[in-house]
Short mmCIF file of C-alpha atoms in Angstrom, two decimals:
data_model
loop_
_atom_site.label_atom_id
_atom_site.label_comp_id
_atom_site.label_asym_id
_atom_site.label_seq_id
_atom_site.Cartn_x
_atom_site.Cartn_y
_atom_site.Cartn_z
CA UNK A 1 11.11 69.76 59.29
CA UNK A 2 12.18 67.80 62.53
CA UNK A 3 9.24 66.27 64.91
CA UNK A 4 8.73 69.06 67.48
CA UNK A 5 9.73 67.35 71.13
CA UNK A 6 6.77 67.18 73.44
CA UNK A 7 7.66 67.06 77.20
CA UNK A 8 4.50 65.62 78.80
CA UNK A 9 3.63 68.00 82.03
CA UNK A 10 1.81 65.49 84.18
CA UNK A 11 -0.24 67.43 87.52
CA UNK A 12 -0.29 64.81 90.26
CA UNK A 13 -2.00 66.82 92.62
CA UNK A 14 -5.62 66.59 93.75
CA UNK A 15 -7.45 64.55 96.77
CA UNK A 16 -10.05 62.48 95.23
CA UNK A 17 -12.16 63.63 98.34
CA UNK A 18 -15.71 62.47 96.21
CA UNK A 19 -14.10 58.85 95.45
CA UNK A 20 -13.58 58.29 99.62
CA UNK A 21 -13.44 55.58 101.29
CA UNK A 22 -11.20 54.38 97.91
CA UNK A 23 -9.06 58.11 97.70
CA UNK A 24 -7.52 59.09 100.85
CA UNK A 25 -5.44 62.44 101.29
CA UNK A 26 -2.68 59.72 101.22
CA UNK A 27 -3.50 57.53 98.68
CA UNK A 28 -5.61 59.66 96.32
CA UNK A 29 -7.66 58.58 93.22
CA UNK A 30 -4.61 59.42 90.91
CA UNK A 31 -2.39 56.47 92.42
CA UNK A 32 -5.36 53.79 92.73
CA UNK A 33 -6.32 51.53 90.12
CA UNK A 34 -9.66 52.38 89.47
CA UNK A 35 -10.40 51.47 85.86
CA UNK A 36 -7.91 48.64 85.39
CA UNK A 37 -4.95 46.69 86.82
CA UNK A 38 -2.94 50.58 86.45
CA UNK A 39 -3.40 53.11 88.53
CA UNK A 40 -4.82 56.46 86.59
CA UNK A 41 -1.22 57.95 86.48
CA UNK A 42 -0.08 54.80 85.10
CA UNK A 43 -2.82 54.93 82.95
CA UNK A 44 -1.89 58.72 81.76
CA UNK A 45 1.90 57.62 81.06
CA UNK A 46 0.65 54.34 78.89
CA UNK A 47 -1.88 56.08 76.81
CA UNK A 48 0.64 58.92 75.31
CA UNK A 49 1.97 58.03 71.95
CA UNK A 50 5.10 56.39 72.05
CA UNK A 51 7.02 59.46 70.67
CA UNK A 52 6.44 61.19 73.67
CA UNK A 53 8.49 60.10 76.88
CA UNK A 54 10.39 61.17 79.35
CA UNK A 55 7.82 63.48 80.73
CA UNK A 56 7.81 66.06 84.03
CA UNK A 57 5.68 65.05 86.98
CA UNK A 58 4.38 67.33 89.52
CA UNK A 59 3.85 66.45 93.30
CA UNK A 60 3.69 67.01 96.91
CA UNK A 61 5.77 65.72 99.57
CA UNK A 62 4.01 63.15 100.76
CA UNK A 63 3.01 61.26 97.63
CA UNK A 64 6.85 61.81 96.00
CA UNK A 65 7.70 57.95 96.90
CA UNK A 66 4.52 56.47 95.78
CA UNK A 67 4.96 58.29 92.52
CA UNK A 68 8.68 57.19 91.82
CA UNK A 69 7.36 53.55 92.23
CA UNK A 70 4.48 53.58 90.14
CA UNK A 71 6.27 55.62 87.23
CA UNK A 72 9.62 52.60 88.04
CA UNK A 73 6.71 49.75 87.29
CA UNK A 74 5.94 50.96 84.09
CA UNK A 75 9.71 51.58 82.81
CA UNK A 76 9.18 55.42 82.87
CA UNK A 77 12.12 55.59 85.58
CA UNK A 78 14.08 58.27 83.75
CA UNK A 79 11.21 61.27 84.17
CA UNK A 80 11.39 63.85 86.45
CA UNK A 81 9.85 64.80 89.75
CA UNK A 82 9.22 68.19 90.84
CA UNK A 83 7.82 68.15 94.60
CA UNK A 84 6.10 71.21 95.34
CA UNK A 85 6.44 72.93 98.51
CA UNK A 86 3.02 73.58 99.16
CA UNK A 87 -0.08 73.48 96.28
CA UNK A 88 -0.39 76.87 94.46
CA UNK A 89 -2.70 75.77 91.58
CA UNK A 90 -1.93 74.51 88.03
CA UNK A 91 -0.42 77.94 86.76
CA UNK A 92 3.08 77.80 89.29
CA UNK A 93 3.46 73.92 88.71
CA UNK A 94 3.43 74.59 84.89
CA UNK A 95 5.66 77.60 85.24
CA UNK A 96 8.28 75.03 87.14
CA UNK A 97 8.04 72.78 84.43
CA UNK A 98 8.32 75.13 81.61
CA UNK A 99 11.60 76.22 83.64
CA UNK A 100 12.96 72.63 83.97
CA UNK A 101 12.06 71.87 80.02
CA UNK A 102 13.51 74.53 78.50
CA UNK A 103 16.53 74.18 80.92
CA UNK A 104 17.03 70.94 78.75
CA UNK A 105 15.95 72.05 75.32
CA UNK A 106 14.93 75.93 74.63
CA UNK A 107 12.03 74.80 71.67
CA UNK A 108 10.86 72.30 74.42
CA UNK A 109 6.66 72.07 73.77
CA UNK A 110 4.35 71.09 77.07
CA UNK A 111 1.47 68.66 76.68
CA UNK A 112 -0.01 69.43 80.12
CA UNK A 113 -2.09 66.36 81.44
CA UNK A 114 -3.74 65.28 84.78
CA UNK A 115 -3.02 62.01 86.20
CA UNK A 116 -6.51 61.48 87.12
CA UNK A 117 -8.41 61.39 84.03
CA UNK A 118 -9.63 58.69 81.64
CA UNK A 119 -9.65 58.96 77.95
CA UNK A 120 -10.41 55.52 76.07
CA UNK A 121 -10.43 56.39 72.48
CA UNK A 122 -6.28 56.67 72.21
CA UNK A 123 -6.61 57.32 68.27
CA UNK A 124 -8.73 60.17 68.64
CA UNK A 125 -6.46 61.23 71.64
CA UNK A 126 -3.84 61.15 69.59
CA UNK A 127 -4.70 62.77 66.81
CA UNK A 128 -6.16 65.88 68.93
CA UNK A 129 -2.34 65.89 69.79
CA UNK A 130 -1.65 66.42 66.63
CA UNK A 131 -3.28 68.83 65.81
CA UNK A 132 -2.55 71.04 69.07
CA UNK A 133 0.94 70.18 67.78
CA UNK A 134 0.21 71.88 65.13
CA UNK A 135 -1.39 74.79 66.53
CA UNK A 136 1.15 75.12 69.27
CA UNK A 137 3.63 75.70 66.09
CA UNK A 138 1.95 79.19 65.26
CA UNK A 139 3.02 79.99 68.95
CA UNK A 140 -0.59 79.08 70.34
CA UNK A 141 -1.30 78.53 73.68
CA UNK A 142 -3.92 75.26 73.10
CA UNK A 143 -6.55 73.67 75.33
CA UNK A 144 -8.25 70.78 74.89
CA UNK A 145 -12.00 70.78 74.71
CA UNK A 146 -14.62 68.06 75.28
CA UNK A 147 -17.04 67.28 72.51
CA UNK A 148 -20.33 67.43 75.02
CA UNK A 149 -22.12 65.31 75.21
CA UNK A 150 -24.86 66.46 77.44
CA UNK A 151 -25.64 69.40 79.37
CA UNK A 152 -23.23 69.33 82.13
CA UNK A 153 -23.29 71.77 85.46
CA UNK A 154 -20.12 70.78 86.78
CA UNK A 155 -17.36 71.60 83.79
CA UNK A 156 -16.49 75.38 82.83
CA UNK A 157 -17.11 75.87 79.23
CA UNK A 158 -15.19 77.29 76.14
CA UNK A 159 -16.65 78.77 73.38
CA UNK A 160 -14.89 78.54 69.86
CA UNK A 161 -15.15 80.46 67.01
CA UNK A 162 -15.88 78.13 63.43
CA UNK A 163 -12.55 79.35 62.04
CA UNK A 164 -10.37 76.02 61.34
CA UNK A 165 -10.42 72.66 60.67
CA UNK A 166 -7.81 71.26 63.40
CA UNK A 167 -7.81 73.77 65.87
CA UNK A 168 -10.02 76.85 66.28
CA UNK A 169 -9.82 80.05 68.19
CA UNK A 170 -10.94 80.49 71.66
CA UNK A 171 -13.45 83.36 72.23
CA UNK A 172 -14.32 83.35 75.50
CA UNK A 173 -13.99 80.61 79.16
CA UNK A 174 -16.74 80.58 80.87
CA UNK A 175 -17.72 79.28 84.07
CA UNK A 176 -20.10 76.07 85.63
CA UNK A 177 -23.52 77.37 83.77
CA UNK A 178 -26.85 76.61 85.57
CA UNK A 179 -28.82 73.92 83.98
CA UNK A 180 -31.21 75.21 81.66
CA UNK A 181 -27.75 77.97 80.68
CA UNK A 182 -25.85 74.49 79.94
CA UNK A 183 -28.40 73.11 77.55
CA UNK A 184 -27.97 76.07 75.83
CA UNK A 185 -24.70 75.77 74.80
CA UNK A 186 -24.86 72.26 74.16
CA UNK A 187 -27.68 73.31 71.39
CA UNK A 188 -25.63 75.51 69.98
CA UNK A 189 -22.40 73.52 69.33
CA UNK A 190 -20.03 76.49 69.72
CA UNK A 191 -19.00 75.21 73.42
CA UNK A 192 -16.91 72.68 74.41
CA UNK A 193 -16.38 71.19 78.28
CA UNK A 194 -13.07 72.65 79.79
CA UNK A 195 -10.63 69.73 80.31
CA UNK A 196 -7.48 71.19 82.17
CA UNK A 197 -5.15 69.81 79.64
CA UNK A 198 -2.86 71.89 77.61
CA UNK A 199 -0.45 71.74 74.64
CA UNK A 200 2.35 74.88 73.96
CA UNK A 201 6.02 75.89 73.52
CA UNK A 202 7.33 76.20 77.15
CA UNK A 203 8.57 79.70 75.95
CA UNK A 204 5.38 80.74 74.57
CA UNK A 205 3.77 80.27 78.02
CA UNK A 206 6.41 81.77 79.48
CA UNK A 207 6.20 84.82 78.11
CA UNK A 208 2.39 85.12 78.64
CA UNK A 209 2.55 84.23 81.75
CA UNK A 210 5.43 87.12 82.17
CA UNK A 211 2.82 89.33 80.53
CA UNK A 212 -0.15 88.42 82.75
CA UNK A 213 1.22 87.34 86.20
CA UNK A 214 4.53 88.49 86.03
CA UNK A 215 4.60 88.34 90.18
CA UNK A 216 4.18 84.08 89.53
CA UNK A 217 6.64 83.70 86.86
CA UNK A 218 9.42 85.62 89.24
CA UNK A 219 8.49 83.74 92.41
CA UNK A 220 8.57 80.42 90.09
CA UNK A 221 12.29 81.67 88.54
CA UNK A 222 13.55 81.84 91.94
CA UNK A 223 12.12 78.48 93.26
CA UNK A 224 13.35 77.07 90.61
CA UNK A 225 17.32 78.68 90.75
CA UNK A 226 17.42 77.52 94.27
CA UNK A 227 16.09 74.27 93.28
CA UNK A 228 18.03 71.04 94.92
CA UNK A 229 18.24 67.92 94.31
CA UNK A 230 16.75 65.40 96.51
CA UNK A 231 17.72 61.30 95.27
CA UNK A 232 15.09 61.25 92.19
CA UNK A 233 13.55 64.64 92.96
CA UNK A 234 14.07 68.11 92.40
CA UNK A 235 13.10 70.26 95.22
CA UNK A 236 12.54 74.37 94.62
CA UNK A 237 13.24 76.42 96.92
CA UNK A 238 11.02 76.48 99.43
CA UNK A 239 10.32 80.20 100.61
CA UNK A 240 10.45 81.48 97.09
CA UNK A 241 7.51 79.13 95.74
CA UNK A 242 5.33 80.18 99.13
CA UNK A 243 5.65 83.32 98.31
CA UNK A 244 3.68 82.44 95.18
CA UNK A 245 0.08 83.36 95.06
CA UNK A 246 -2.28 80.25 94.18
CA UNK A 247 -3.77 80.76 90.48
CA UNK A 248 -4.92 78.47 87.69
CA UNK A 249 -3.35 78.38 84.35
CA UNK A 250 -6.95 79.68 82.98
CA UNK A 251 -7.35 82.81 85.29
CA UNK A 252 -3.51 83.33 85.05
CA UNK A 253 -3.06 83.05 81.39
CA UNK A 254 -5.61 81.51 78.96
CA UNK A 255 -8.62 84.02 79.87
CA UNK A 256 -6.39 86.82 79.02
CA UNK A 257 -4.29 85.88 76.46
CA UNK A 258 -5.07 86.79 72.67
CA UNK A 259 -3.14 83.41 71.34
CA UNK A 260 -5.77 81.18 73.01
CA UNK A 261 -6.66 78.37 70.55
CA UNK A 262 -9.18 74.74 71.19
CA UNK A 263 -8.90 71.69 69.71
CA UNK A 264 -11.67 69.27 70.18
CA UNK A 265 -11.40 65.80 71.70
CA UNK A 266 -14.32 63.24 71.40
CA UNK A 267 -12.29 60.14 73.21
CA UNK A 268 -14.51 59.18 75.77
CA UNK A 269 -12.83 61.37 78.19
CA UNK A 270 -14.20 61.60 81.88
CA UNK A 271 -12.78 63.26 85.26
CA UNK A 272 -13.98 60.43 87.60
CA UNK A 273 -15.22 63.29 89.51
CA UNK A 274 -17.65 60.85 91.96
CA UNK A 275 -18.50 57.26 91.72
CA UNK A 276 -21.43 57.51 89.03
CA UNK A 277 -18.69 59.26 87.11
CA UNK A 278 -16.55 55.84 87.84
CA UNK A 279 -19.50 53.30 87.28
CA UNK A 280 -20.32 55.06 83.82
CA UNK A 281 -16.26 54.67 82.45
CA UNK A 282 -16.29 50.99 83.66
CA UNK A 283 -17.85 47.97 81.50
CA UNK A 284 -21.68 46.80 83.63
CA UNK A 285 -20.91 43.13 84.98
CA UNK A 286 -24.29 41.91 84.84
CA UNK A 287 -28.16 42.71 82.35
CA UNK A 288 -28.99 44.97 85.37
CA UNK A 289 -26.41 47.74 84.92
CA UNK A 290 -24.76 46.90 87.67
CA UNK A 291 -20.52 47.25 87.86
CA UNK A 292 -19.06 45.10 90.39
CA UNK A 293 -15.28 44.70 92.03
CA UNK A 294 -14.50 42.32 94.32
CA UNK A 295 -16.36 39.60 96.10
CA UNK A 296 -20.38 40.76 95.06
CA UNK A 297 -23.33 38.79 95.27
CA UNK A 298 -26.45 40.42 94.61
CA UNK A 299 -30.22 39.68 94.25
CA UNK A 300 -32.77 41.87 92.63
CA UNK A 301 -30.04 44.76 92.22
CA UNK A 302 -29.57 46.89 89.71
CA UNK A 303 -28.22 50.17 88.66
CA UNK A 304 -25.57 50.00 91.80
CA UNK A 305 -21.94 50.34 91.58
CA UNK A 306 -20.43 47.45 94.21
CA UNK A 307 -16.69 47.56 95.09
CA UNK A 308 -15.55 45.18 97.91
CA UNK A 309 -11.81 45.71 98.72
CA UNK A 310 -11.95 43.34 101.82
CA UNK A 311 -15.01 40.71 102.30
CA UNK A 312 -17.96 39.52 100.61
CA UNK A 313 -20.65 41.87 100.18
CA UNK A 314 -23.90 40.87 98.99
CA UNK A 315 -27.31 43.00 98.55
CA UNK A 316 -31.28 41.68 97.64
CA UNK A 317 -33.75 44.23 97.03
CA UNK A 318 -31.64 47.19 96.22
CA UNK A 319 -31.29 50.10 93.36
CA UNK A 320 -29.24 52.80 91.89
CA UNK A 321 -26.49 52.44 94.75
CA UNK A 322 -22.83 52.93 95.94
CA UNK A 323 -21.09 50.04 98.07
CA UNK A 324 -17.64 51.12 98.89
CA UNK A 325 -16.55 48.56 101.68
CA UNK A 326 -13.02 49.11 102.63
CA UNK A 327 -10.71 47.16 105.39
CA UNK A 328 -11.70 50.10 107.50
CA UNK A 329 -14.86 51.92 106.43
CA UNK A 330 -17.39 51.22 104.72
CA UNK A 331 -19.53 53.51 102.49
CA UNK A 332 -23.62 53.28 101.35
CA UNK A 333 -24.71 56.02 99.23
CA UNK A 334 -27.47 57.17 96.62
CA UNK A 335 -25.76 57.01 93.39
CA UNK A 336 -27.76 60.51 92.47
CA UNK A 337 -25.84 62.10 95.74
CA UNK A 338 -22.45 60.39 95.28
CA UNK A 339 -20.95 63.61 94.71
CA UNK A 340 -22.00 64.91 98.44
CA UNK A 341 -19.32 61.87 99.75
CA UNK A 342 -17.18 65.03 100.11
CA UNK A 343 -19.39 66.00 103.30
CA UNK A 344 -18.27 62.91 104.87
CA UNK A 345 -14.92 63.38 104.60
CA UNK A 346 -15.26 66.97 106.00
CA UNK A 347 -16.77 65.46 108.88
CA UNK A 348 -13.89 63.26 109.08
CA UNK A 349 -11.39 66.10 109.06
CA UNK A 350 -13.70 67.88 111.52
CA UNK A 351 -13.20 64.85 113.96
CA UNK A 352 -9.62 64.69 113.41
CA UNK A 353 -10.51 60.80 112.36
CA UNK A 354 -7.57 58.99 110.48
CA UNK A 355 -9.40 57.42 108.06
CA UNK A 356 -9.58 60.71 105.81
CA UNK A 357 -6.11 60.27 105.41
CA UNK A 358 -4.92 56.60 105.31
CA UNK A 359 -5.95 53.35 103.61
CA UNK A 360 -5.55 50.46 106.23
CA UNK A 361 -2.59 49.74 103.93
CA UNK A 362 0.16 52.47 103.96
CA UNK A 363 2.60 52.72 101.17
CA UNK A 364 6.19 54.07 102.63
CA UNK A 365 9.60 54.49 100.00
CA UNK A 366 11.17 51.03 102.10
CA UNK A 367 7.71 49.23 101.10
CA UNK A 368 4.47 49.30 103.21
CA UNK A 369 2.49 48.13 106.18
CA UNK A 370 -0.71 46.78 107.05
CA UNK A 371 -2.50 47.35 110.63
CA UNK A 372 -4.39 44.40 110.76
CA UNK A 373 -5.31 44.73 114.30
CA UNK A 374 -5.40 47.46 116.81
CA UNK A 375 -7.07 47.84 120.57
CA UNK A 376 -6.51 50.46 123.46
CA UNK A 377 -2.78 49.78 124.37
CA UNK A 378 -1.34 47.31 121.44
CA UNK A 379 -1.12 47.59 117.76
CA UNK A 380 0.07 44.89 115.17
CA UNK A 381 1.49 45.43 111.79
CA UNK A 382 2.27 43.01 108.89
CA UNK A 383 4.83 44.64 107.50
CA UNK A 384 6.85 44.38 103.74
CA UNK A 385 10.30 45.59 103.08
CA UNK A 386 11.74 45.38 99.56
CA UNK A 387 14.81 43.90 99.27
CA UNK A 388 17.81 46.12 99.71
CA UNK A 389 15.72 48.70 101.60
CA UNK A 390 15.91 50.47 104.99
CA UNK A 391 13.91 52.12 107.27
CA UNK A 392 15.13 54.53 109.41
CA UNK A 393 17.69 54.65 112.47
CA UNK A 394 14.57 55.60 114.95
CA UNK A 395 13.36 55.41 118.11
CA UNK A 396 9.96 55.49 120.08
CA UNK A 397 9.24 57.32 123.47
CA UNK A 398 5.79 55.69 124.19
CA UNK A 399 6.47 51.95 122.54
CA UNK A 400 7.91 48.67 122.56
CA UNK A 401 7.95 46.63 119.47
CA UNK A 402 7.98 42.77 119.26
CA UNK A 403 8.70 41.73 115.69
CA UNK A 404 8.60 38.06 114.25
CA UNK A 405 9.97 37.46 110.43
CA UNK A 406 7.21 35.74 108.26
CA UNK A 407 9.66 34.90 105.23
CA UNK A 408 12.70 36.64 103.66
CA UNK A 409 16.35 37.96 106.30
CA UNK A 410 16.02 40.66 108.42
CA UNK A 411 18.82 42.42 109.13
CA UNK A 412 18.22 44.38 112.60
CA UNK A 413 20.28 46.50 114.44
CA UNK A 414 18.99 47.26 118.20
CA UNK A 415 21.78 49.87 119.96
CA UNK A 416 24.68 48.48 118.96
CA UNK A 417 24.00 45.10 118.34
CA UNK A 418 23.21 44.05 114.52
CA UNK A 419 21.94 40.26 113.92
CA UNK A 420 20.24 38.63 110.94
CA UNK A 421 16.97 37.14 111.81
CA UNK A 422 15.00 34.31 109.43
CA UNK A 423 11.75 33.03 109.00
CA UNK A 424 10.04 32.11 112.88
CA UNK A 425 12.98 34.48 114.15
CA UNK A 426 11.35 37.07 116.51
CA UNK A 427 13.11 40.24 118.65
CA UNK A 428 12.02 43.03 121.00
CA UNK A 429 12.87 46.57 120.92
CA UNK A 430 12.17 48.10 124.47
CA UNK A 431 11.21 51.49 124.55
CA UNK A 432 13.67 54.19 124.11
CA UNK A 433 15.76 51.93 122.45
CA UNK A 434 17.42 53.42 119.02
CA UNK A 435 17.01 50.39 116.11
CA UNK A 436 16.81 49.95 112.61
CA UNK A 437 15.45 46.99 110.36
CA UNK A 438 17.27 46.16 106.70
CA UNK A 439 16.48 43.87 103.90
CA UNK A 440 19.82 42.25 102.60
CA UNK A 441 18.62 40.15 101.13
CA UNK A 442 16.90 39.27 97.05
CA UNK A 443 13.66 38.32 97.88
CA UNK A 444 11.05 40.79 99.91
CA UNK A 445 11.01 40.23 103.73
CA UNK A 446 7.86 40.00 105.20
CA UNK A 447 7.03 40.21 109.15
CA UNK A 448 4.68 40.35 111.87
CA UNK A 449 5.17 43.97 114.58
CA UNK A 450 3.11 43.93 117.60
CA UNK A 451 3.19 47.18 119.31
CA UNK A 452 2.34 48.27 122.99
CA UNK A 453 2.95 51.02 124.99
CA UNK A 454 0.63 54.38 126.10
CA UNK A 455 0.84 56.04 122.49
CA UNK A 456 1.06 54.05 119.13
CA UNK A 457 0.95 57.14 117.05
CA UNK A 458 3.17 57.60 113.99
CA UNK A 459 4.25 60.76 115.02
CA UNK A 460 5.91 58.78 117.97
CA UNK A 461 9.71 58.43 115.98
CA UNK A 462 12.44 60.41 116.15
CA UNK A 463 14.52 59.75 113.30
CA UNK A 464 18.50 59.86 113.54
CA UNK A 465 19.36 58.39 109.81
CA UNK A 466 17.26 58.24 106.86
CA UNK A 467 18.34 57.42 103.27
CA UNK A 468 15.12 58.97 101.69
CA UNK A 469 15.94 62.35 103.54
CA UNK A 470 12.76 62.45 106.14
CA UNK A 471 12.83 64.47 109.74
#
């Protein structure tokens, strides 16, 4: 019998909004490097077995160039990017990708992943693969369920029946129990934690989901006929997937479908849902329990988790903390009420207050930019462009822009004059004036823009040529 071909499904969505000042609506938890030198989508790709590639990877607008980089660093250039309109929940984005698998190959299976969870045991991972593989083969619709490990208020349960070896049958999904409810199914050892991750024929799903929620499946068919294609992205069409109503896979399908089936996973699996959640994934740097990152000194600490993105940060005296210091906010918090970080960033929102949305560092598809300094009427930038890259033909109503090259060739085009600029080279752009700045050369260029004018907004650029297709 040939090795059924798994198409990995991973979900790139989410904000990370308990992991703030670290996950941004920007730069959320999925794209950072929180347990090693990989970001947890990197992370998600690497861990798969090495017979499954090529996967399907599910995103928003915003995050689409961010994504093709980090999937290009880790050689997984040829997978495929489906941006989603707008977020509608995990059942449409599957739908989509059951559509674009089975567009390729009709016996296509889906092993449906977030990009924001950690699983260190890759053996055991794998071999729960397996044997969803092997369930998904008798046309089941498989989840994944955590052996628990305590009694835990914030996961949905599943309860199993005692009916197989590799894989048993699902009898009922239940939701976040109360406490002394969720020590009651940990005693009994019939309930597993819901993960979110799924393994099934494309087809199978498909025609579930055509049984259950026919309304998503057509709006999803019709996204996905007047799909385009966007440089590395495929882009449904846009009216047709709004029209979609917002629905998880489990409400959609699994809760009502009779070919439900569980495998259990015992890998050391967590959902980083808040920063104790982080601090207990991540090996303690000192006899105290404490996990440091960064420059830390401490004294009489223990039980904190320390992460210094910018400057030293040292504590005497202190327990059971976070320590989130960022170039731009820092964040102190009880580690028993890290998951309440979310008020913050409400309050942020509230406020209209950029730093709910933006790291001081801002990743763009030409490269990125750091605002190192900023005051009523001026604004300066260190900026990075990757060689062969361009930003946009543009221009700014309430600006002027001074820019000085740091290392690398600039090629710079202000109305229609175009000169190359080296290192200790420097131009102004007055405002009103249409420009645009190129790398032509090998190496990176790297430069210094100081801004000044009334409004230094980003909003402030009209556009009138863009190779990556933004307004």
């Amino acid at each position: 019998m040939d090795q059924p071909v798994i198409t990995p499904v991973v979900l790139c969505g989410g904000s990370g909004t308990r992991l703030w000042p670290l996950s941004r609506t920007y730069t959320p938890k999925q794209f950072l490097p929180l347990t090693s030198s990989y970001s947890m989508l990197q992370e998600t790709v690497l861990r798969l077995p090495k017979t499954i590639n090529q996967g399907i990877f599910i995103c928003n607008e915003e995050h689409r160039f961010m994504l093709a980089e980090q999937l290009r660093k880790i050689d997984a250039n040829n997978s495929t990017i489906l941006l989603e309109p707008e977020g509608r929940n995990t059942a449409p984005a599957v739908a989509l990708a059951a559509l674009q698998a089975m567009k390729d190959n009709p016996h296509a299976m889906l092993l449906v992943l977030a990009a924001d969870h950690v699983i260190s045991d890759h053996g055991a991972f794998h071999q729960a693969i397996e044997h969803a593989t092997a369930a998904a083969l008798q046309d089941k619709l498989t989840t994944f369920g955590i052996v628990p490990d305590k009694p835990e208020t914030g996961y949905g349960y599943i309860q199993h029946g005692n009916d197989g070896e590799q894989f048993h049958s699902v009898k009922q999904f239940v939701e976040k129990p109360a406490l002394d409810v969720a020590k009651q199914y940990v005693a009994s050892g019939d309930y597993l934690w819901n993960s979110g991750m799924f393994l099934f024929k494309a087809s199978c799903f498909i025609d579930e989901l055509e049984k259950y929620c026919p309304e998503i499946l057509v709006a999803c068919q019709q996204a996905f006929s007047g799909a385009e294609q966007d440089l590395d992205f495929i882009r449904p069409e846009k009216s047709a997937f709004l029209s979609c109503v917002s629905e998880s896979i489990d409400y959609a399908v699994m809760e009502k479908t009779s070919n439900a089936a569980v495998v259990p996973l015992n890998a050391g699996w967590s959902d980083v849902g808040s920063y104790g959640a982080l601090a207990d994934v991540l090996d303690k740097s000192d006899e105290k329990s404490n996990v440091f990152v960064g420059d830390v000194l401490t004294h009489e600490t223990s039980e904190c988790y320390i992460n210094s993105q910018h400057k030293l940060v040292a504590t005497v005296g202190v327990e059971n903390l976070v320590i989130v210091d960022t170039p731009d906010a820092v964040l102190v918090a009880n580690k028993d009420k890290a998951q309440d970080v979310k008020a913050i960033v409400e309050q942020l929102k509230q406020q209209s207050r950029s730093e709910v949305s933006f790291q001081r560092e801002v990743y763009r598809p030409w490269g990125k930019y750091d605002s190192i300094d900023m005051g009523e009427r001026f604004q300066v930038k260190r900026i990075t462009v990757k060689p062969g890259a361009k930003l946009s033909v543009q221009m700014h109503h309430h600006r002027a822009e001074h820019w000085i090259v740091v290392s690398g060739t600039a090629k710079v085009t202000i109305g229609e004059t175009t000169s190359l600029l080296s290192e200790n080279m420097s131009t102004y752009i007055p405002i009103g004036e249409v420009h645009a700045l190129e790398n032509p050369g090998k190496l990176p260029l790297e430069m210094i823009e100081v801004q000044s004018g009334s409004y230094l907004g980003e909003d402030d650029i009209v556009r009138f040529e863009d190779r990556y297709g933004r307004s």
